Amino acid sequence: MSDELAIREVSLTPTQAFELTQRDAIALSKSNLIPDYFKNNVVDCIRIVEASRVLKAPATFIAQQIYFVHGKPGWSAKFIISCINSSPKFRQDLDYEMTGEGDNLSCRAWTISAKTGQKLVGPSASIAMAKKEGWMTKSGSKWQTMPELMLQYRAATFFGNTRC
C-alpha cells in the first residue's frame, strides 16, 4: 500500500463551479481576517476567491494585499515584491539602488534576469516625485517618517509594472 496521497481531479459544471465560488465568497465575506471593504461584500469576495485560485494563494491573504484608488484595484508593494522574489524569471531577489539626498533622494529597484543574466532596472522613484504626486501629505502617509522604505516600495512597484 502506498503512502502517497491520491488527488483526484473533479470536473464541475459551470453552475457547480460558480456555486462553489459563491459559497467560498460568502464565507470569506464573514471573516474577521479581511479588510472592512470586503466584509459582507460577496460580489467583490467572488473576485478575491477567483484571484486566489489563479494565484494559488489563500483568499484571506489576497484580500489583505489589494487596495483601491478611485475604484481601481491595485496590489500592495509587499505583494508585488514577494511575487517578483518568487518568480523563476529572476536569478535573485529584488534589490535597490539609493542615490542623492534631500528632495533628490531616489531609488531604483533591480534584479538579474534568469534567462539572459542581464541586470534589469526599473524606473526611479524620488522624494521630489513623492511631493509632486502628493504622497507626502496624504492622511496617514508614511512618506514623512519612513521615506527610504517608501521609496523602495514605490521603486519595486514601478519595477513590477514595467518588467513583469
CSV table of C-alpha atoms in Angstrom, one decimal:
chain,number,residue,atom,x,y,z
A,1,MET,CA,0.0,0.0,0.0
A,2,SER,CA,1.3,3.4,-1.0
A,3,ASP,CA,1.7,6.3,1.5
A,4,GLU,CA,1.1,8.8,-1.3
A,5,LEU,CA,-1.9,11.0,-1.1
A,6,ALA,CA,-4.2,10.3,-4.1
A,7,ILE,CA,-5.5,13.5,-5.6
A,8,ARG,CA,-8.4,13.2,-8.0
A,9,GLU,CA,-9.4,15.9,-10.5
A,10,VAL,CA,-13.1,16.7,-10.2
A,11,SER,CA,-14.9,18.2,-13.2
A,12,LEU,CA,-17.6,20.7,-12.3
A,13,THR,CA,-20.2,22.2,-14.5
A,14,PRO,CA,-20.1,26.0,-14.8
A,15,THR,CA,-23.1,26.2,-12.5
A,16,GLN,CA,-21.4,24.0,-9.9
A,17,ALA,CA,-18.2,25.9,-10.2
A,18,PHE,CA,-20.0,29.2,-9.7
A,19,GLU,CA,-21.9,27.9,-6.7
A,20,LEU,CA,-18.7,26.7,-5.1
A,21,THR,CA,-17.0,30.0,-5.7
A,22,GLN,CA,-20.1,31.8,-4.3
A,23,ARG,CA,-20.1,29.6,-1.2
A,24,ASP,CA,-16.4,30.4,-0.6
A,25,ALA,CA,-17.0,34.1,-1.2
A,26,ILE,CA,-19.9,34.2,1.4
A,27,ALA,CA,-17.7,32.5,4.0
A,28,LEU,CA,-14.8,34.9,3.2
A,29,SER,CA,-17.1,37.9,3.4
A,30,LYS,CA,-17.9,37.0,7.0
A,31,SER,CA,-14.2,36.6,8.1
A,32,ASN,CA,-12.5,39.0,10.5
A,33,LEU,CA,-9.3,38.5,8.6
A,34,ILE,CA,-10.2,40.6,5.6
A,35,PRO,CA,-10.3,44.4,5.2
A,36,ASP,CA,-13.6,46.2,6.1
A,37,TYR,CA,-14.4,47.0,2.4
A,38,PHE,CA,-14.8,43.2,1.7
A,39,LYS,CA,-16.9,42.4,4.8
A,40,ASN,CA,-20.4,41.3,3.7
A,41,ASN,CA,-19.5,42.2,0.1
A,42,VAL,CA,-20.0,38.8,-1.6
A,43,VAL,CA,-19.7,40.2,-5.1
A,44,ASP,CA,-16.1,41.6,-4.5
A,45,CYS,CA,-15.2,38.5,-2.5
A,46,ILE,CA,-16.1,36.4,-5.5
A,47,ARG,CA,-13.3,38.2,-7.4
A,48,ILE,CA,-10.9,37.6,-4.4
A,49,VAL,CA,-11.7,33.8,-4.5
A,50,GLU,CA,-11.2,33.7,-8.2
A,51,ALA,CA,-7.8,35.5,-7.9
A,52,SER,CA,-6.8,33.2,-5.0
A,53,ARG,CA,-7.4,30.2,-7.2
A,54,VAL,CA,-5.4,31.6,-10.2
A,55,LEU,CA,-2.5,32.7,-7.9
A,56,LYS,CA,-2.7,29.6,-5.8
A,57,ALA,CA,-2.7,31.7,-2.6
A,58,PRO,CA,-5.2,31.8,0.3
A,59,ALA,CA,-8.1,34.1,-0.3
A,60,THR,CA,-7.6,35.9,3.0
A,61,PHE,CA,-4.0,36.7,2.0
A,62,ILE,CA,-5.2,38.0,-1.4
A,63,ALA,CA,-7.8,40.2,0.3
A,64,GLN,CA,-5.2,41.7,2.6
A,65,GLN,CA,-3.0,42.6,-0.4
A,66,ILE,CA,-5.5,44.5,-2.5
A,67,TYR,CA,-6.2,48.3,-2.1
A,68,PHE,CA,-8.4,50.6,-4.1
A,69,VAL,CA,-7.6,54.0,-5.6
A,70,HIS,CA,-10.5,55.8,-7.3
A,71,GLY,CA,-12.4,52.5,-7.6
A,72,LYS,CA,-9.5,50.7,-9.3
A,73,PRO,CA,-7.8,47.7,-7.5
A,74,GLY,CA,-4.1,47.6,-7.1
A,75,TRP,CA,-1.6,45.3,-5.3
A,76,SER,CA,0.3,46.2,-2.2
A,77,ALA,CA,4.1,46.8,-2.7
A,78,LYS,CA,4.8,43.9,-0.3
A,79,PHE,CA,2.8,41.5,-2.5
A,80,ILE,CA,4.5,42.7,-5.7
A,81,ILE,CA,7.9,42.3,-4.1
A,82,SER,CA,7.0,38.7,-3.0
A,83,CYS,CA,5.8,37.8,-6.4
A,84,ILE,CA,9.0,39.2,-8.1
A,85,ASN,CA,11.2,37.4,-5.5
A,86,SER,CA,9.5,34.1,-6.0
A,87,SER,CA,9.4,34.3,-9.8
A,88,PRO,CA,11.6,31.9,-11.7
A,89,LYS,CA,12.2,34.8,-14.2
A,90,PHE,CA,14.7,36.3,-11.9
A,91,ARG,CA,18.0,34.9,-10.6
A,92,GLN,CA,18.0,36.8,-7.3
A,93,ASP,CA,15.6,38.8,-5.1
A,94,LEU,CA,14.8,42.4,-5.9
A,95,ASP,CA,17.5,44.8,-4.7
A,96,TYR,CA,17.6,48.6,-4.5
A,97,GLU,CA,19.9,51.5,-5.5
A,98,MET,CA,19.6,54.7,-3.5
A,99,THR,CA,21.2,57.9,-4.7
A,100,GLY,CA,21.1,61.5,-3.9
A,101,GLU,CA,19.9,63.3,-0.7
A,102,GLY,CA,17.0,65.5,0.3
A,103,ASP,CA,14.5,66.0,-2.4
A,104,ASN,CA,16.9,64.4,-4.8
A,105,LEU,CA,16.9,61.1,-2.9
A,106,SER,CA,15.8,58.5,-5.3
A,107,CYS,CA,15.6,54.7,-5.6
A,108,ARG,CA,15.6,52.2,-8.4
A,109,ALA,CA,14.7,48.5,-8.0
A,110,TRP,CA,16.7,45.9,-9.9
A,111,THR,CA,17.4,42.2,-10.2
A,112,ILE,CA,19.1,39.8,-12.6
A,113,SER,CA,17.2,38.0,-15.5
A,114,ALA,CA,17.4,34.2,-15.1
A,115,LYS,CA,17.2,33.9,-18.9
A,116,THR,CA,19.9,36.3,-20.0
A,117,GLY,CA,21.9,37.1,-16.9
A,118,GLN,CA,21.3,40.8,-17.7
A,119,LYS,CA,20.7,43.3,-14.9
A,120,LEU,CA,17.2,44.6,-15.1
A,121,VAL,CA,16.5,48.0,-13.7
A,122,GLY,CA,13.2,49.7,-13.1
A,123,PRO,CA,12.2,53.4,-13.2
A,124,SER,CA,13.3,55.7,-10.4
A,125,ALA,CA,11.2,57.0,-7.6
A,126,SER,CA,12.2,60.1,-5.7
A,127,ILE,CA,11.3,62.4,-2.9
A,128,ALA,CA,10.7,65.2,-5.4
A,129,MET,CA,8.3,62.9,-7.2
A,130,ALA,CA,6.5,62.0,-3.9
A,131,LYS,CA,6.0,65.6,-3.2
A,132,LYS,CA,4.7,66.4,-6.7
A,133,GLU,CA,2.3,63.4,-6.6
A,134,GLY,CA,1.0,64.4,-3.1
A,135,TRP,CA,2.1,61.2,-1.5
A,136,MET,CA,3.9,63.0,1.3
A,137,THR,CA,0.8,64.9,2.5
A,138,LYS,CA,-1.8,62.2,2.3
A,139,SER,CA,-3.6,61.4,5.6
A,140,GLY,CA,-1.7,58.6,7.4
A,141,SER,CA,1.2,58.7,4.9
A,142,LYS,CA,4.4,57.1,6.0
A,143,TRP,CA,6.4,59.1,3.5
A,144,GLN,CA,7.3,61.7,6.1
A,145,THR,CA,8.5,59.2,8.7
A,146,MET,CA,9.9,56.4,6.5
A,147,PRO,CA,11.0,58.0,3.2
A,148,GLU,CA,13.6,55.4,2.3
A,149,LEU,CA,11.3,52.4,2.8
A,150,MET,CA,8.5,54.1,0.9
A,151,LEU,CA,10.9,54.9,-2.0
A,152,GLN,CA,11.9,51.2,-2.0
A,153,TYR,CA,8.2,50.2,-2.1
A,154,ARG,CA,7.4,52.6,-4.9
A,155,ALA,CA,10.5,51.6,-6.9
A,156,ALA,CA,9.5,47.9,-6.5
A,157,THR,CA,6.0,48.7,-7.8
A,158,PHE,CA,7.4,50.6,-10.8
A,159,PHE,CA,9.7,47.6,-11.5
A,160,GLY,CA,6.7,45.2,-11.3
A,161,ASN,CA,4.7,47.5,-13.6
A,162,THR,CA,7.4,47.7,-16.2
A,163,ARG,CA,9.2,44.4,-16.0
A,164,CYS,CA,6.5,41.8,-15.0
